[in-house]
GROMACS .gro file of C-alpha atoms in nm:
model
  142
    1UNK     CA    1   0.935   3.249   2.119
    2UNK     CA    2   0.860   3.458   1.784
    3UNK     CA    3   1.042   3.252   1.602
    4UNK     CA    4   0.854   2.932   1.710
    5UNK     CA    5   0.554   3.063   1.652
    6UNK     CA    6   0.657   3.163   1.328
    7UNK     CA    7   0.740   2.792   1.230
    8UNK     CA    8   0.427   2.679   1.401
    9UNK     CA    9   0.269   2.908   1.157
   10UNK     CA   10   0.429   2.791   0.833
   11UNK     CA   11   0.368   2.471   0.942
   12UNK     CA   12  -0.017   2.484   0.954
   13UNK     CA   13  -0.006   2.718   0.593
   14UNK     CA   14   0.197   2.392   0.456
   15UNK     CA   15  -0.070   2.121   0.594
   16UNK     CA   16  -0.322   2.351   0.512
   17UNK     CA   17  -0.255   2.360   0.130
   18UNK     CA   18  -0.154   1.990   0.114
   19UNK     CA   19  -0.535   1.926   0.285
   20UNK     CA   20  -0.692   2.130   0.026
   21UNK     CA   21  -0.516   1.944  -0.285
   22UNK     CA   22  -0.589   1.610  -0.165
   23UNK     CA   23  -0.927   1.736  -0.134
   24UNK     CA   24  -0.944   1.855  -0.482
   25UNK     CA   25  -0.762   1.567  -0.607
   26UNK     CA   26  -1.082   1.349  -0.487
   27UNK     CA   27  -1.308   1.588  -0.599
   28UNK     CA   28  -1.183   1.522  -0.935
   29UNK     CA   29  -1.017   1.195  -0.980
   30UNK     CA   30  -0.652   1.240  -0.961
   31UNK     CA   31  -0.547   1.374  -1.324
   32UNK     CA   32  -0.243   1.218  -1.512
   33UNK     CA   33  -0.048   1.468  -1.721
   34UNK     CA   34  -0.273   1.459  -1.986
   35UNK     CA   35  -0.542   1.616  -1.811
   36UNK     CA   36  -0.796   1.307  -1.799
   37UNK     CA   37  -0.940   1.195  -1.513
   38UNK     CA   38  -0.794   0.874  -1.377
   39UNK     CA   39  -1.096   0.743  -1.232
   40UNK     CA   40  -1.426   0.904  -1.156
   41UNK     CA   41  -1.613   0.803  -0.777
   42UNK     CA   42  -1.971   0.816  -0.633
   43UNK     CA   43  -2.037   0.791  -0.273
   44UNK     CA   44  -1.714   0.625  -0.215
   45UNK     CA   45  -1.782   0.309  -0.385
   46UNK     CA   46  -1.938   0.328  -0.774
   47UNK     CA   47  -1.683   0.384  -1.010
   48UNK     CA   48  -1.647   0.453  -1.361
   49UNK     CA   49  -1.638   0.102  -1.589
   50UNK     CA   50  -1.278   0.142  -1.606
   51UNK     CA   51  -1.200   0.147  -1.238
   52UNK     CA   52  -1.446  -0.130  -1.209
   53UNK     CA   53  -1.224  -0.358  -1.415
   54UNK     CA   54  -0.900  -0.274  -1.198
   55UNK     CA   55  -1.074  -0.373  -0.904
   56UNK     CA   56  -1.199  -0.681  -1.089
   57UNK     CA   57  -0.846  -0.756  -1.196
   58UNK     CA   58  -0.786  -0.683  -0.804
   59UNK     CA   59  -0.950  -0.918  -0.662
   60UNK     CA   60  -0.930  -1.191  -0.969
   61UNK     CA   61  -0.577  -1.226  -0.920
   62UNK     CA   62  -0.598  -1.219  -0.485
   63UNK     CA   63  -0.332  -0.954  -0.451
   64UNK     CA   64  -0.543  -0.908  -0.072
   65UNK     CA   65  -0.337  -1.220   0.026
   66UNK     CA   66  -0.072  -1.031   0.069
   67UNK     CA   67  -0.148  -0.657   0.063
   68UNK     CA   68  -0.451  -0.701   0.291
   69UNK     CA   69  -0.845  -0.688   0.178
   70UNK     CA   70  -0.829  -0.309   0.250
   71UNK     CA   71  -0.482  -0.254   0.087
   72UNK     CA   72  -0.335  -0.092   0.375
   73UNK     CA   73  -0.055  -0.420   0.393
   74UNK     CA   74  -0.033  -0.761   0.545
   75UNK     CA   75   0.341  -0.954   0.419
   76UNK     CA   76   0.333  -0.694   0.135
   77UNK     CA   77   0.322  -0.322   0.178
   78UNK     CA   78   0.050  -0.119   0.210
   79UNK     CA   79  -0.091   0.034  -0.105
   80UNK     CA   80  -0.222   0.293   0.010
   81UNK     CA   81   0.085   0.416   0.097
   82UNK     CA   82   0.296   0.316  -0.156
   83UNK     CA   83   0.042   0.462  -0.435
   84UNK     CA   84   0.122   0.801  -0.275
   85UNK     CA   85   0.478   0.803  -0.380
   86UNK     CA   86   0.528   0.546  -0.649
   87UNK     CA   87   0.488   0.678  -1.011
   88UNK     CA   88   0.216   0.489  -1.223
   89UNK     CA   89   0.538   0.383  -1.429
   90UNK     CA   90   0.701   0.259  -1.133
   91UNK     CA   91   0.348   0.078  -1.018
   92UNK     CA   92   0.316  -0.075  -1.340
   93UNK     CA   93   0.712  -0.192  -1.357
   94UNK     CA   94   0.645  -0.343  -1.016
   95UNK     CA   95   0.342  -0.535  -1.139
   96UNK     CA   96   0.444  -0.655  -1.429
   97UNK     CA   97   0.825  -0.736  -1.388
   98UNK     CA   98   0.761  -0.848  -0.994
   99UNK     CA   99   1.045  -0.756  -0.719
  100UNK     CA  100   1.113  -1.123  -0.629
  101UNK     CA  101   1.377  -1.049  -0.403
  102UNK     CA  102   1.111  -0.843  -0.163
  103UNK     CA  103   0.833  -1.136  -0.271
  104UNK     CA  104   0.628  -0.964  -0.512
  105UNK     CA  105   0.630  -1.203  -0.826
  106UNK     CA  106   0.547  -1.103  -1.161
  107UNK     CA  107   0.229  -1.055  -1.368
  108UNK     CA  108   0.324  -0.998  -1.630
  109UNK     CA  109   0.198  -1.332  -1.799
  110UNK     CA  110  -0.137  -1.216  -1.687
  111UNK     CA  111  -0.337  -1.143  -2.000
  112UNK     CA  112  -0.603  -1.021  -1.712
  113UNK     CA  113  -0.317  -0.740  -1.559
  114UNK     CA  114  -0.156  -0.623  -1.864
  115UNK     CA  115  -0.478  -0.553  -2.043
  116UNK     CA  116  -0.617  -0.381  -1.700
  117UNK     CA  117  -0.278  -0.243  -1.566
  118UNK     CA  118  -0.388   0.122  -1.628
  119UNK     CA  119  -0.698   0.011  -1.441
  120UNK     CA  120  -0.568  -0.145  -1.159
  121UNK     CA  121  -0.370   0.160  -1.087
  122UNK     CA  122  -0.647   0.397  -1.132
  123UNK     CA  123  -0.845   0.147  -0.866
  124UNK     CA  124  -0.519   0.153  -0.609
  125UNK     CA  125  -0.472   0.495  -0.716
  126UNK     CA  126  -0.850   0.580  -0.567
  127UNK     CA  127  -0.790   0.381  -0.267
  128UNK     CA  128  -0.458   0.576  -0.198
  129UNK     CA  129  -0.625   0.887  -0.254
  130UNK     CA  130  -0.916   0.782  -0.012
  131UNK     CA  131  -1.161   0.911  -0.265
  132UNK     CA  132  -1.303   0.515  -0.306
  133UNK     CA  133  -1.396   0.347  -0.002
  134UNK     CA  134  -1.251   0.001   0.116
  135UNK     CA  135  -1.463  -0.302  -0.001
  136UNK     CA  136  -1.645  -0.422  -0.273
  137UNK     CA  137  -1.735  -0.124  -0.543
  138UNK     CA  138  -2.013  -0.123  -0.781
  139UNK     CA  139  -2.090   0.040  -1.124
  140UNK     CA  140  -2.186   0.392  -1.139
  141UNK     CA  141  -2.426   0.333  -1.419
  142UNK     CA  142  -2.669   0.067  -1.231
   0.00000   0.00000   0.00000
């Protein structure tokens, strides 16, 4: 009996701490390694310039036709989840080079996505970490 209690215990310090980093995570915008904020957030939905153009880029290239208007999946996976483990180098391999074989083409020749693929992520990135709402998002600066 100790000993489940015990676990039960460890198990609420673990959730605990990983409630309070996401929490600072969207407090902040999550932070690359170089210590700059990914994307900054309003009220859910007025982002930075930057984050404006990946979710431009978003929806100029339709990727809700398969990931869902919300990103949370449809024939392709969900972002939301997949943003939470994949690397931005990963993200940005995926994007660009496509995984054909699991239907994601390439876009690569996208003159749109590789000038905004730092963007886009920082968008998906801000849907994944639930610090940007789902739907359409506006300028911060209006």
């Amino acid at each position: 009996m100790r000993l489940r209690v015990t676990a039960v215990a460890v198990v609420i310090a673990g959730l605990a701490g990983l409630l309070a980093s996401q929490v600072q995570a969207q407090a902040d915008g999550a932070k690359p390694a170089d210590g700059a904020k990914l994307y900054t957030v309003v009220d859910g939905n007025k982002v930075d310039a930057n984050t404006l153009k990946g979710w431009r880029t978003w929806r100029a290239m339709a990727c809700e036709r398969c990931h869902g208007a919300n990103q949370e999946g449809m024939v392709g996976p969900s972002l939301i989840d997949s943003l939470k483990v994949l690397s931005k180098d990963q993200f940005k391999d995926t994007v660009l080079n496509g995984r054909v074989d699991k239907g994601m083409p390439n876009f690569g020749g996208s003159e749109q996505v590789t000038q905004n693929i730092d963007n886009l992520y920082a968008y998906l990135k801000g849907r994944s970490d639930g610090a940007i709402k789902p739907g359409r998002v506006e300028s911060m600066e209006k």
